[in-house]
Structure formats: C-alpha cells, structure tokens
Coordinates of C-alpha atoms in Angstrom, one line a residue:
X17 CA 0.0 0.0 0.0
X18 CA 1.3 3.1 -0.7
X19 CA 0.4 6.5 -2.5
X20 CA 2.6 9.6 -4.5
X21 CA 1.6 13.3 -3.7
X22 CA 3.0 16.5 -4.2
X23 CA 3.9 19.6 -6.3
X24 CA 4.2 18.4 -9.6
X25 CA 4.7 22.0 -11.0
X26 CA 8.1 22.2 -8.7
X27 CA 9.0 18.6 -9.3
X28 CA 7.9 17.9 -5.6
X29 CA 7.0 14.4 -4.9
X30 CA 6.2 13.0 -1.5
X31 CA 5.8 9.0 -1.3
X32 CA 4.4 7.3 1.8
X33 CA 4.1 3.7 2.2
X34 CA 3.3 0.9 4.6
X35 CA 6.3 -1.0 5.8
X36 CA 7.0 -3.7 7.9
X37 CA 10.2 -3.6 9.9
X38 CA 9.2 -7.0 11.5
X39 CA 11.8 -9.2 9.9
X40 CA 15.0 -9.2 8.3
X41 CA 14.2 -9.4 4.9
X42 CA 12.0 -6.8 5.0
X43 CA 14.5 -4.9 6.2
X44 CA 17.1 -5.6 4.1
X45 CA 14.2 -4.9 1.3
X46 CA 13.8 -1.5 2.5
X47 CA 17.3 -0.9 2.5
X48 CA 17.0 -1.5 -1.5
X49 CA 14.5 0.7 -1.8
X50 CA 16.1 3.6 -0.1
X51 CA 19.8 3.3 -2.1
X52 CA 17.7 2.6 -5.6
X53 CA 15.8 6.0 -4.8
X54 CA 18.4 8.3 -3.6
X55 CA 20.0 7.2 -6.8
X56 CA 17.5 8.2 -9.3
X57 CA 16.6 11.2 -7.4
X58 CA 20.8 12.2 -7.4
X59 CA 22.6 10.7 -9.8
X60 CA 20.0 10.4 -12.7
X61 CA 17.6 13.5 -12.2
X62 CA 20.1 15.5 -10.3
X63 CA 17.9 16.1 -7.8
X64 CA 17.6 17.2 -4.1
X65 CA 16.5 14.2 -1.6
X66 CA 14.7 16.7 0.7
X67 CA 12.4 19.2 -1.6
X68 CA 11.0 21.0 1.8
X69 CA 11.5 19.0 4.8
X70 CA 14.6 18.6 6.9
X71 CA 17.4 16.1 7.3
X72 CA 16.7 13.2 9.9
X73 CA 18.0 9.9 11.1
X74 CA 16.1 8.4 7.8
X75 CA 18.4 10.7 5.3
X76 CA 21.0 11.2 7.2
X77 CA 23.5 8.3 5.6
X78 CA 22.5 9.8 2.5
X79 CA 23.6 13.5 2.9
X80 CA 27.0 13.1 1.9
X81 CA 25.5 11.5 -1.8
X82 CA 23.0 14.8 -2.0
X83 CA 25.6 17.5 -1.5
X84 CA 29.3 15.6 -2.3
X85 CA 32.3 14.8 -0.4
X86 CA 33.6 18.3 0.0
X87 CA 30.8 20.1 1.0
X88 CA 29.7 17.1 3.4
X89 CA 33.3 17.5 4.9
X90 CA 32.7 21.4 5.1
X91 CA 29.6 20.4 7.2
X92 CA 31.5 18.0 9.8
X93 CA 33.9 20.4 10.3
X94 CA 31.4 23.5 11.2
X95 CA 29.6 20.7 13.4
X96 CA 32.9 20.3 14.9
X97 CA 33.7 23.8 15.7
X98 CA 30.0 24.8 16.8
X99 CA 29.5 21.6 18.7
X100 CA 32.6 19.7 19.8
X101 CA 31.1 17.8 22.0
X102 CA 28.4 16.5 19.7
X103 CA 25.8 18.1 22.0
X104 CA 23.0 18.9 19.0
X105 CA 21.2 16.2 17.6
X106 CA 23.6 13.9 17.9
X107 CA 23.5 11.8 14.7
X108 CA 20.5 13.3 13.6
X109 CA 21.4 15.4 10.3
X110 CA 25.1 14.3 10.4
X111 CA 26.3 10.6 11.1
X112 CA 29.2 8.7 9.7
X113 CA 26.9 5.5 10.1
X114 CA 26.1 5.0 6.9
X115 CA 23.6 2.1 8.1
X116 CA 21.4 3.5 10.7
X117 CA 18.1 4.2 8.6
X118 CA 18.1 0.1 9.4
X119 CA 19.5 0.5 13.0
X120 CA 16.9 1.1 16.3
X121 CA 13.8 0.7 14.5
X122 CA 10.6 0.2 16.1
X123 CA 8.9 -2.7 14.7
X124 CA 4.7 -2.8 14.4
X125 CA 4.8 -6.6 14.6
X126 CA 0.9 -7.5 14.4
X127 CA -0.8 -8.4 17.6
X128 CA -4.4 -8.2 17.2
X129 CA -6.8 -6.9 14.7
X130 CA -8.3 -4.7 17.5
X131 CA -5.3 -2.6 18.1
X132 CA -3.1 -3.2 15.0
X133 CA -4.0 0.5 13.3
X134 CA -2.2 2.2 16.3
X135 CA 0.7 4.3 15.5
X136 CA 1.4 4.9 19.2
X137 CA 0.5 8.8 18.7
X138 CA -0.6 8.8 22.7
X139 CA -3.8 10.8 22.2
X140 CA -5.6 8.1 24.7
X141 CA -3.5 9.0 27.9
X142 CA -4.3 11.8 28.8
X143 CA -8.3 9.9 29.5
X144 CA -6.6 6.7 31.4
X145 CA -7.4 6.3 34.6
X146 CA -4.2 3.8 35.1
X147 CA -2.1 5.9 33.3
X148 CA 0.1 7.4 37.1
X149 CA -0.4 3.8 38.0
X150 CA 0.6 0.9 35.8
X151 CA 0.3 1.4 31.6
X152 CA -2.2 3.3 29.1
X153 CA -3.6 2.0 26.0
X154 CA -0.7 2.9 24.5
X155 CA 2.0 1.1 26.2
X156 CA -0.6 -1.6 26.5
X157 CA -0.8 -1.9 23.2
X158 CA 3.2 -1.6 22.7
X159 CA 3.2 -4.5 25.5
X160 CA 1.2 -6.7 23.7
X161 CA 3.2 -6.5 20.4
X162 CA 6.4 -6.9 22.0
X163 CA 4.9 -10.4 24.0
X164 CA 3.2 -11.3 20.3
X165 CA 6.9 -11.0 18.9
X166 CA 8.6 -12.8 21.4
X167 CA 5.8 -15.8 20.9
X168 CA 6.2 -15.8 17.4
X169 CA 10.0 -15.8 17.0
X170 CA 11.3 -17.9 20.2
X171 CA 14.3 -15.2 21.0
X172 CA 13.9 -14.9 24.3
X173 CA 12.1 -17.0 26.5
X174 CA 13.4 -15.2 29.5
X175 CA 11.9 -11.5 28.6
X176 CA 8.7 -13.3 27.6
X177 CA 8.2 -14.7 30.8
X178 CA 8.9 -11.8 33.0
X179 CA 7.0 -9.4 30.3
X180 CA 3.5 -11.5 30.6
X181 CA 4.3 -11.9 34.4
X182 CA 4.2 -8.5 34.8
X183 CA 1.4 -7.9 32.1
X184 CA -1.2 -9.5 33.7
X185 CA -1.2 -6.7 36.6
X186 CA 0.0 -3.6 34.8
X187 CA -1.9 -4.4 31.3
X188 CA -5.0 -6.4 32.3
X189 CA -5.6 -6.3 35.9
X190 CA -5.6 -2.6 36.4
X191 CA -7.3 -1.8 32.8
X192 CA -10.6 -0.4 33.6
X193 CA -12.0 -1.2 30.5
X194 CA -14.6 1.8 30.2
X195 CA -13.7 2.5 26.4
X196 CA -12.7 6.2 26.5
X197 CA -9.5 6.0 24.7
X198 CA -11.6 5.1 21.9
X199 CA -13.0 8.8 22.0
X200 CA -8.9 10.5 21.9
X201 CA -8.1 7.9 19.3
X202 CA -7.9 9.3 16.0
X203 CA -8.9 5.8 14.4
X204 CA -11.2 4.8 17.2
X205 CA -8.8 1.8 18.9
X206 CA -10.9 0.8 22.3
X207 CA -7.6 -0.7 24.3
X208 CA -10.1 -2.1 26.5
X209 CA -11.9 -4.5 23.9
X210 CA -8.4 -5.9 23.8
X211 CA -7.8 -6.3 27.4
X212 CA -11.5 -7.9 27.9
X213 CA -10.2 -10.7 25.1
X214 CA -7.0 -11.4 27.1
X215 CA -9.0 -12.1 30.2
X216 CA -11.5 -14.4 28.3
X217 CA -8.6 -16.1 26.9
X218 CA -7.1 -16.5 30.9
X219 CA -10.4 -18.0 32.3
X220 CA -10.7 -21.3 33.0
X221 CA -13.1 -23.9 33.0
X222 CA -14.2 -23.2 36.7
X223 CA -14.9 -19.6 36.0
X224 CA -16.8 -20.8 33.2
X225 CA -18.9 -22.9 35.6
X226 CA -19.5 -20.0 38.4
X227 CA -20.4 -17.6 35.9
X228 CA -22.8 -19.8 34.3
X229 CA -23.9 -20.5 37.4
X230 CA -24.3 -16.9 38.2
X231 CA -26.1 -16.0 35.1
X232 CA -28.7 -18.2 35.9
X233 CA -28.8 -17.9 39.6
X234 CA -28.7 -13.8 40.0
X235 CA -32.2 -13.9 42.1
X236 CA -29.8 -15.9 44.9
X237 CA -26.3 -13.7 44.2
X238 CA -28.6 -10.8 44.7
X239 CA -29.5 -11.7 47.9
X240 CA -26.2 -13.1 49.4
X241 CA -25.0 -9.7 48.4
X242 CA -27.6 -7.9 50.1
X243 CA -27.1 -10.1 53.2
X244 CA -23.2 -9.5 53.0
X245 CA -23.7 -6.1 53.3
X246 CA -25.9 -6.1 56.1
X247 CA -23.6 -7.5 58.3
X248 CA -20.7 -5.7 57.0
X249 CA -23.1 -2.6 58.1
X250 CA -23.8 -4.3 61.3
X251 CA -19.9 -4.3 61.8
X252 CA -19.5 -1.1 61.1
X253 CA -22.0 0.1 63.5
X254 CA -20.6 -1.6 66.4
X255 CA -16.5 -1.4 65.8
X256 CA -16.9 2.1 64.6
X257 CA -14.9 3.3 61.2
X258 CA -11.7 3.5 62.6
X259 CA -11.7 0.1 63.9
X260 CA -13.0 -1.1 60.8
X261 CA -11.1 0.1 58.7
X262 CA -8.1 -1.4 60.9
X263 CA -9.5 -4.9 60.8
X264 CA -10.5 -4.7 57.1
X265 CA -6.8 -3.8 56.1
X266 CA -5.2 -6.4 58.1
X267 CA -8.0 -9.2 56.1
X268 CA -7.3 -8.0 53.0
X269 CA -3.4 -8.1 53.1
X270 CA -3.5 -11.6 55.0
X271 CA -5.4 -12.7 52.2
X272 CA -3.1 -11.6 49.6
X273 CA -5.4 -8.5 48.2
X274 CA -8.2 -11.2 47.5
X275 CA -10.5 -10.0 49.2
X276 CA -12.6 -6.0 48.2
X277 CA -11.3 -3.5 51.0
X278 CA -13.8 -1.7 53.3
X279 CA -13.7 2.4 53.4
X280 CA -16.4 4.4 55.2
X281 CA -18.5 5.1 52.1
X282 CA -19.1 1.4 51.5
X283 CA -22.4 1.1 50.5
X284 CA -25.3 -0.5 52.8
X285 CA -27.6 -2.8 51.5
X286 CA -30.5 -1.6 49.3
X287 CA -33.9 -2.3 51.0
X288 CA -37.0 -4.6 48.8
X289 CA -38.4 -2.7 45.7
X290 CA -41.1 -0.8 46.5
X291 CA -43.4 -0.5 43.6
X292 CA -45.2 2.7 44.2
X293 CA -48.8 3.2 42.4
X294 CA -48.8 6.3 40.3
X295 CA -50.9 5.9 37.3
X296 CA -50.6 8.1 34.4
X297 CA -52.4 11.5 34.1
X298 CA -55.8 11.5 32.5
X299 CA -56.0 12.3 28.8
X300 CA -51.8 11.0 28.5
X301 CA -50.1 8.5 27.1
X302 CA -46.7 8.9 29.6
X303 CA -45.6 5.6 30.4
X304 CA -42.3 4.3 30.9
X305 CA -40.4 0.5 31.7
X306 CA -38.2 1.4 34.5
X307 CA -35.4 -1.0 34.7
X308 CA -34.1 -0.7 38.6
X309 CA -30.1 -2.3 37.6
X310 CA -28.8 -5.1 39.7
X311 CA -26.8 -2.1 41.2
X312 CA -28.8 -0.5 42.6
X313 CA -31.3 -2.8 43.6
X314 CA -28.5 -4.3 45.8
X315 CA -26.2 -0.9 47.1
X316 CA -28.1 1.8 49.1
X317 CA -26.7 5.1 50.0
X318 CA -23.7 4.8 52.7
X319 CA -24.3 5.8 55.8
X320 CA -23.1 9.0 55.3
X321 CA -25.3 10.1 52.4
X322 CA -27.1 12.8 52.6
X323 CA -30.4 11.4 51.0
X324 CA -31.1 7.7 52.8
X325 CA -33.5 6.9 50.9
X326 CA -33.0 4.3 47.6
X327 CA -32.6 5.5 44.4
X328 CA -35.8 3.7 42.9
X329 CA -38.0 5.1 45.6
X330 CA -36.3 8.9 44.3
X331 CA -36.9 7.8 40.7
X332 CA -40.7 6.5 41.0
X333 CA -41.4 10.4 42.7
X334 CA -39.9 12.0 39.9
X335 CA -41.8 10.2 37.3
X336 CA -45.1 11.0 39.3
X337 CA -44.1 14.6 39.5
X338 CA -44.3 14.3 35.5
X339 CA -47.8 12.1 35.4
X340 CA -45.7 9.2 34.1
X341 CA -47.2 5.1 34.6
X342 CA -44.5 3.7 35.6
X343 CA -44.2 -0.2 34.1
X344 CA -41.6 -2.6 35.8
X345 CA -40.1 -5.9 34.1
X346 CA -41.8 -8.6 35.7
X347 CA -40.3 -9.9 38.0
X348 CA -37.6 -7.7 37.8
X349 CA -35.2 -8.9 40.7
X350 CA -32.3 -11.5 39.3
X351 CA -32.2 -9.4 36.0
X352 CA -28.9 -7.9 35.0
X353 CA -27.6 -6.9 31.8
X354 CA -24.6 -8.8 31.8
X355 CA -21.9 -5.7 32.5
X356 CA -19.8 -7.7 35.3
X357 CA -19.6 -10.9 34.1
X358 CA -18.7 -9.6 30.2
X359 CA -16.1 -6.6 31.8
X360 CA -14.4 -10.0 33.2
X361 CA -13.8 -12.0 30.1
X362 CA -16.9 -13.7 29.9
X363 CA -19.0 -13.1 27.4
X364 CA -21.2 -15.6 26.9
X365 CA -22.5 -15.9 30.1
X366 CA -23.1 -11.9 29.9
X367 CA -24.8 -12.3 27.0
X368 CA -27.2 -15.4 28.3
X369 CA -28.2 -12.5 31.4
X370 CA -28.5 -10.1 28.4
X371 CA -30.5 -11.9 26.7
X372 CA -32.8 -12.9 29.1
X373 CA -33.3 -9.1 30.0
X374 CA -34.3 -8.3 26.0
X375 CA -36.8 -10.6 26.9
X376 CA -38.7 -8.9 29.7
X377 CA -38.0 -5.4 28.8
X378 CA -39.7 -6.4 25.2
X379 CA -42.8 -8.1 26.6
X380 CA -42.6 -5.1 29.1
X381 CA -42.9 -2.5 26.6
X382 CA -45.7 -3.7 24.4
X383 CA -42.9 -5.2 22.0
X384 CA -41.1 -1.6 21.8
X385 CA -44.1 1.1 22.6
X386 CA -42.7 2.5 25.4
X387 CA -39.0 3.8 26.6
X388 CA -37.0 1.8 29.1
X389 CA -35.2 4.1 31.8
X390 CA -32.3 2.2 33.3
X391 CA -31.2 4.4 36.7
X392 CA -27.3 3.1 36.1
X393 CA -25.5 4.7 33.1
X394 CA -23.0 1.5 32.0
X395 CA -26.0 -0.7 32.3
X396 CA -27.4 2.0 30.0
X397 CA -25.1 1.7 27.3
X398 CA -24.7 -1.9 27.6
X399 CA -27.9 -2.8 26.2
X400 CA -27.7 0.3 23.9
X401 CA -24.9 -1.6 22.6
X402 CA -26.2 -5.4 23.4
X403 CA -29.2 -5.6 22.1
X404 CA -31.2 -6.0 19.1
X405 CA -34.9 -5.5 19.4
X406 CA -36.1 -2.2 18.6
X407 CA -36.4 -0.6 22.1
X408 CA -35.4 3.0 23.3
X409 CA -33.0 3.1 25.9
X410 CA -32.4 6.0 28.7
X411 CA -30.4 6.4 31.9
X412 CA -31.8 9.1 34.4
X413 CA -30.5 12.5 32.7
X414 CA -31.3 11.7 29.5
X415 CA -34.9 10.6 30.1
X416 CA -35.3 13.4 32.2
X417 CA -34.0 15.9 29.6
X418 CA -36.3 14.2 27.3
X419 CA -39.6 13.7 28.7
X420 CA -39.4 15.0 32.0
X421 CA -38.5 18.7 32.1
X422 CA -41.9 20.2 30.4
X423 CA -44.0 18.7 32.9
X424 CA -41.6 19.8 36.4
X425 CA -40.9 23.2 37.5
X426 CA -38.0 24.5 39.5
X427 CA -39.0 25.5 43.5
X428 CA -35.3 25.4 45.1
X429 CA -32.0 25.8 43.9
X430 CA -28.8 24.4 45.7
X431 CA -25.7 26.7 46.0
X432 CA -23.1 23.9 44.6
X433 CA -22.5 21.0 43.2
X434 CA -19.9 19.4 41.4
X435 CA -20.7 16.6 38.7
X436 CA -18.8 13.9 37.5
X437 CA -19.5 12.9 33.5
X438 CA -19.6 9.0 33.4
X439 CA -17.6 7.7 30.7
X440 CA -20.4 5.5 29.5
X441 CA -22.2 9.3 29.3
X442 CA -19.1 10.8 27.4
X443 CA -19.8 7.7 25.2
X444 CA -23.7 8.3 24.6
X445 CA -23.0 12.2 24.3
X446 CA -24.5 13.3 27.2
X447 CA -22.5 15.8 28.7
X448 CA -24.0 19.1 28.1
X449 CA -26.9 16.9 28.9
X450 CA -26.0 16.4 32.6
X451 CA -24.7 20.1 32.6
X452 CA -28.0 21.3 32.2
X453 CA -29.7 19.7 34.3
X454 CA -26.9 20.5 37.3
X455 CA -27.0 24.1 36.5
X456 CA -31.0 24.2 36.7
X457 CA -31.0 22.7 39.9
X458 CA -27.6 24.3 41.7
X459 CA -26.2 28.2 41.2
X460 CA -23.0 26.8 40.6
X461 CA -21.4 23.8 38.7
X462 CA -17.6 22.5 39.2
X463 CA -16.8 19.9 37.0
X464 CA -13.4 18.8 38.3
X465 CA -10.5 19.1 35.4
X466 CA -9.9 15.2 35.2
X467 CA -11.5 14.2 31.7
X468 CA -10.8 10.1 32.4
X469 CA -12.5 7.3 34.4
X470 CA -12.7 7.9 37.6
X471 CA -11.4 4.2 37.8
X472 CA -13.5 2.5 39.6
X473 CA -14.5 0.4 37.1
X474 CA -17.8 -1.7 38.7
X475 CA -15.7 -4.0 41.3
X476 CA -12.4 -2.3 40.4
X477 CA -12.8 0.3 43.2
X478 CA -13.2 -2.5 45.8
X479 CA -10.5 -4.9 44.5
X480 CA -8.0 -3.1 43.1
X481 CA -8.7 0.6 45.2
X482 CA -5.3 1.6 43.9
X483 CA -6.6 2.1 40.7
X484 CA -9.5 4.5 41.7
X485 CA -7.1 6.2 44.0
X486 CA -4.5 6.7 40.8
X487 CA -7.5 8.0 38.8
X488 CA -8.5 10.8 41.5
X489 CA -5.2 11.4 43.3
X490 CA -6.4 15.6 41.8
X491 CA -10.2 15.2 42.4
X492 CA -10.2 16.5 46.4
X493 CA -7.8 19.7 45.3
X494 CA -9.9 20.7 42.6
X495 CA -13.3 20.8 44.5
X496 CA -13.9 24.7 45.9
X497 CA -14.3 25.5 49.1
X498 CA -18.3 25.6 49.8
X499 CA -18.8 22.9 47.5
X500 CA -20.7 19.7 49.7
X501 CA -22.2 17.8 47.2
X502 CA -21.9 15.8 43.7
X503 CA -24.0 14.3 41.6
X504 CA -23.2 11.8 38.4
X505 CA -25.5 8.5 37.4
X506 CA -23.9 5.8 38.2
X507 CA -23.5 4.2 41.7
X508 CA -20.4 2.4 41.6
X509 CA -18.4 5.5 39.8
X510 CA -20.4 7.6 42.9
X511 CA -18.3 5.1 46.0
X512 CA -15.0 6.0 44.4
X513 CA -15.9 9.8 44.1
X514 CA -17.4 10.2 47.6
X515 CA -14.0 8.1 49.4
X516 CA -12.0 10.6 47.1
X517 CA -13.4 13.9 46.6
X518 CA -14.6 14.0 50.6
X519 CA -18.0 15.1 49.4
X520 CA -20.5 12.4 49.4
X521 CA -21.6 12.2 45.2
X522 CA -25.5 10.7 44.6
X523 CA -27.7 10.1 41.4
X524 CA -28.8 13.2 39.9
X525 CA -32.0 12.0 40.8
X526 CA -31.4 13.2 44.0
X527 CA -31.1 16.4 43.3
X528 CA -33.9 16.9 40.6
X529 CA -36.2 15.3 42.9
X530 CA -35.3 17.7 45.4
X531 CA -35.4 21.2 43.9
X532 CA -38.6 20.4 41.0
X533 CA -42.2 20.0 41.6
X534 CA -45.1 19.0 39.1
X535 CA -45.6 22.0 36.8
X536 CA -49.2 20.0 36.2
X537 CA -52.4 20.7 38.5
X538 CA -53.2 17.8 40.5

C-alpha cells in the first residue's frame, strides 16, 4: 500500500508507504528501496533528496550522496567547531553510520486486529485512569506486540516470561475497561476490547462454571449480596470506622489483596423494591419501563449520604411529579444486563443474562411502545450496545431531559454541586446533557478538570482501590471551598468519588427530585 503526492509543478514528490520492519528481509528490502531511490533522485535527475522538509536519522547516511564529499566534509567540520562535544542532535542530520536508517527501528509486529492500526501517537492517555499507576492503551498496546513477537519468533524466553508476568497486573488487571481511549483515538482503537479478550482467553473452566452459574442464579447472588452487606453494616455500626477500617486492612493483606477493602463510604444494603402506584395522568399517554439495575437494587446510600432513601423510591417520585405510569419488568429482581460478568472476560454468560433481560424489557414495553429508563449509566449503554430488538433506551439525565423537564418546575435551587461525567455518558454524548440539568437545579457547577475514568471500574474500586485512587489522586484539590455535594448517574463511579473527593456524590436524581415540583395541577 502506498500513495505519490505533491507539487508536480516544482518537481515535488512525497511517497508514503506501509512498511513492515518485523523481519530481516524486510528490512534488508527497504534498505533496496532507499539506495535505488536516492539514486534516481541524485545521480539520474540531479535532484535534491529533501524538496522541503529537513534532514533526519532516515536521510542522514545519504547527505554526503546529496551535496558531495567536499561540501559534506565542510559540514562536519562547522559541526565540529559549533559543537565539539556532539551536543546537537547527535547523529541526527550528520552521522558517519552509513547504516542506521536500518538500525533502532521500532517494529509494528501484528498483535491483534483490534489494536493493530495504532501508531502509538498517545492521544488516549491523557483519558486513562491507570495511566500514574501501571500502563495506558498505549504502552498496552506496545506490551502486547512486544509479548506477540517474542511468541512468534522464540528469541527470548526469558523476557517473555517476566513481560507476561508482569502484564497480567500492569496491562489487564488494572485496565478499567470503560472505552474512552476510543473517544482520543484518531482511528477509534478501544484498548479495553483488547484487554476484555485477554482475560476471556485466561479464564478457566471453573470460572466458566461459576459464571454460568451466576447468570442463571442472579435472584440468589442478589440476595447473598444484600445479606453481606448487612452484616458488614452491622460491623461497622458496632466497631466504629476506625476500627473497621483497621480490621478490614489487616483481612485484606492476610489474604493476599483477594479480598474487596472496606472504606467508610461502602455502600449499605438496598432495601426490597417498593413499587409505588402512580398511574398516568388522564388524557396521556406517559408511560415508561423502569429498569431498577442489579446495582442498585443491591447498594443503598452509605451511611453517610445525605439522601437515605434508595434511588428507585427517588426515581418513581420524579416520574409521578411528570404524570408518568410507571411499568416494571416482571419480575424484575435476578435481572442484570450482563456488564460484570462480560467486563471480566466472559462473554457468553453476559450475553445469556443479556439476553434474558431483552426478553422482559420487550414483553414489558408492548414489543417496543414504550421507553425503558435504566437508573445506572454503564447498564445503560450496555444494552444500547447489546441488544437488538427495537427498544429506546435511557439512563436518568437523558430521560429526564427528554420527557421529564416540560412537565416539572424548579422550587429550590442548591448553592453547589460538582458533577462527574460517566464515561459511558461521554460515550452516549450526554455531557451538556448532565450540565444542564446540574445548572437548573444548583447556582454553581464545578466539573473537576480530570476528563478520564474515575477508575473505579464496577468492582475495580473494591478490589483493586489503587486504581480508583491513581485516577482521582487531583479530584479532592480541585473541589472549591463551599462545594458539599456531587451528583453523576452511576452508583459504583459515585463510592470512588465520595472516598476521594470527601463530598459524598449521589444520582442526579437526587437532586432533581429535590429542587422540582409538578408543573401540572393535581
């Protein structure tokens, strides 16, 4: 592949083509190439090698053929006097190597179709929430050709083994996954597609098992969770935080960072659904399938929340507020879309509890006749992405935005908040979205300057807190004085951000439920 462009007028021709520095002979082909050019450009068209751009390590064993021995020898010796210590780009322009165009080159040996288009530019980094911790998509991706090489030549056992030893923390383990360097990449590479294929490749026939088991047990994983949680909030309310906290470190390292670590803003657990009864206004047709997530039907506010109350309960009174019917999946408890179980590597599992969930929202929604609000953003975008049947999907700002705002008015403003953009939300374009809705409800809106993850990353924050610490180490300094509260849409990105920021962070439902009333007569 490879394409001719220019200024034909001036006798200006540029050349670019795709080539592989993976091998020897390809190497020793391009070598051919560049002698037969210079050549023809030189000695048959008496021509200059570099029309407008400058002299580097590509040209430089080529400048003495250009401009001749005597004038090449003029130019070592002024290099000499100006810089005798061969300070200034030191073998850049001038270098008596007459082979090293073919020396140091980085090879793009192929790894995986899902990353091969990178050119290592670095765009993504600046978004990765690992990136003062472990790797970013880029030196993942560098990682993971280097370890393809090594496979596929057999030169060095020894560097392969300690480069996929130390791969599986630094590349996979602390990747969250959430897909944002896909947004900086100028051809669209999502690092962590990779990364979720590594760790499907790395799971065994026992994870197979439990997460088929899960998939089809989620009713009883839903309630172990719950009950888990109730006695790690029973704990908590006798020993006290510090305590705690104490005995939860001292677990956690004896069991060699298996098991999640406690912090104060651990979540308690979420009390029944409570299907409230609010029938649609007369003479409407507002109706919507709300889809409670497995989140937060199992995680209520921490004990130090400001609201107490679950986030369905907030949700159901906001939807009454607008005259909507509210329709629920039936039954909706052991439904999940499948996020967890496909962020770890295995997908077909996810996509049996995916599946199963198309089902029920379908048959829900009159086959498609009404939207589906989900109150968790990721679950959101996960069946944006997963699923096939013809239904409209929404998490809480963008159905409010949508069909909620004409029928509320505004009765109470709050000084401050500061909102954190999900990345699924980057992802589905709705950050001015959740800016509008922050600045009708508060006077002022800090949106901290970190444009990443927040790293979290559904478990991650619990498992690997590192990670969520790396991605926030600036969040706390950047939050103005004054400033007590945030607000996002997705509980799991919210327990990393309250631990963090110091402010406790809640569904945006929260606050709209808070400061709007019907704008409809009763």
């Amino acid at each position: 592949e490879a394409l001719i462009f220019g200024h034909a007028l001036e006798g200006n021709l540029h050349f670019v083509f795709t080539q592989d520095f993976g091998s020897h002979q390809e190497i020793l082909r391009y070598q051919g190439l560049m002698e037969e050019v210079c050549s023809m450009v030189v000695s048959e068209f008496q021509g200059s090698l570099k029309a407008e751009h400058g002299t580097g390590r590509n040209m430089a064993p080529f400048v003495e053929l250009e401009w001749g021995s005597d004038a090449y020898a003029l130019m070592w010796e002024i290099k000499r006097l100006l810089d005798p210590r061969n300070l200034l780009n030191p073998g850049v322009i001038l270098n008596q190597d007459h082979a090293i165009h073919l020396k140091h080159l980085k090879p793009l040996p192929a790894a995986d179709a899902l990353v091969d288009k990178c050119i290592e530019c670095g765009f993504c980094e600046a978004v990765c929430p690992s990136r003062d911790l472990t790797l970013t998509p880029r030196q993942r991706i560098i990682s993971w050709r280097e370890i393809n090489r090594l496979q596929a030549d057999a030169s060095d056992a020894g560097r392969l083994h300690h480069l996929l030893r130390d791969f599986s923390y630094q590349g996979v383990d602390t990747c969250a996954a959430d897909g944002l360097c896909a947004l900086r990449c100028p051809v669209g590479i999502d690092t962590g597609r990779l990364v979720k294929q590594i760790r499907q490749q790395g799971q065994g026939a026992v994870a197979q098992r439990t997460a088929g088991w899960i998939s089809r047990n989620f009713t009883t994983l839903e309630r172990l969770t719950r009950s888990g949680l109730r006695m790690v909030g029973a704990a908590q309310d006798l020993l006290g935080d510090r305590n705690m906290g104490r005995i939860s470190r001292t677990v956690r390292r004896l069991s060699g960072n298996r098991l999640p670590l406690w912090t104060p803003v651990m979540p308690r657990a979420a009390t029944k659904l409570n299907i409230m009864q609010h029938p649609q206004r007369d003479g409407s047709n507002r109706r919507v399938v709300y889809f409670p997530s497995c989140v937060s039907r199992t995680l209520a506010p921490d004990k130090r929340a400001p609201y107490q109350d679950p986030l369905h309960q907030r949700i159901q009174s906001l939807l009454a507020k607008a005259g909507f019917a509210v329709v629920f999946p039936a039954p909706v408890e052991g439904l999940c879309c499948g996020m967890p179980l496909a962020s770890k590597g295995l997908p077909m599992q996810a996509d049996e509890s995916l599946s199963q969930l198309e089902q029920r929202l379908w048959d829900a929604t009159g086959e498609g006749l009404h939207p589906v609000l989900c109150d968790t953003s990721p679950c959101t975008l996960r069946m944006i992405e997963g699923i096939s049947k013809p239904l409209k999907f929404y998490e809480p700002a963008g159905f409010i935005s949508e069909y909620l705002l004409p029928h509320l008015k505004l009765v109470r403003q709050r000084e401050s908040v500061a909102l954190h953009i999900t990345c699924s939300s980057r992802k589905m374009g709705l950050e001015q979205t959740l800016l509008k809705l922050a600045k009708l409800c508060a006077r002022e809106v800090f949106i901290p300057e970190e444009k990443g993850c927040c790293g979290f990353a559904g478990d991650k924050g619990f498992t690997l807190p590192e990670l969520n610490a790396a991605a926030l180490s600036k969040l706390r300094s950047q939050l103005p004085e004054g400033c007590d509260q945030g607000v996002s849409n997705s509980r799991t990105c919210e327990i990393g951000l309250s631990e963090h920021s110091g402010i406790p962070y809640q569904s945006i439902v929260y606050l709209m439920d808070e400061c709007c009333a019907s704008a409809e007569p009763s």
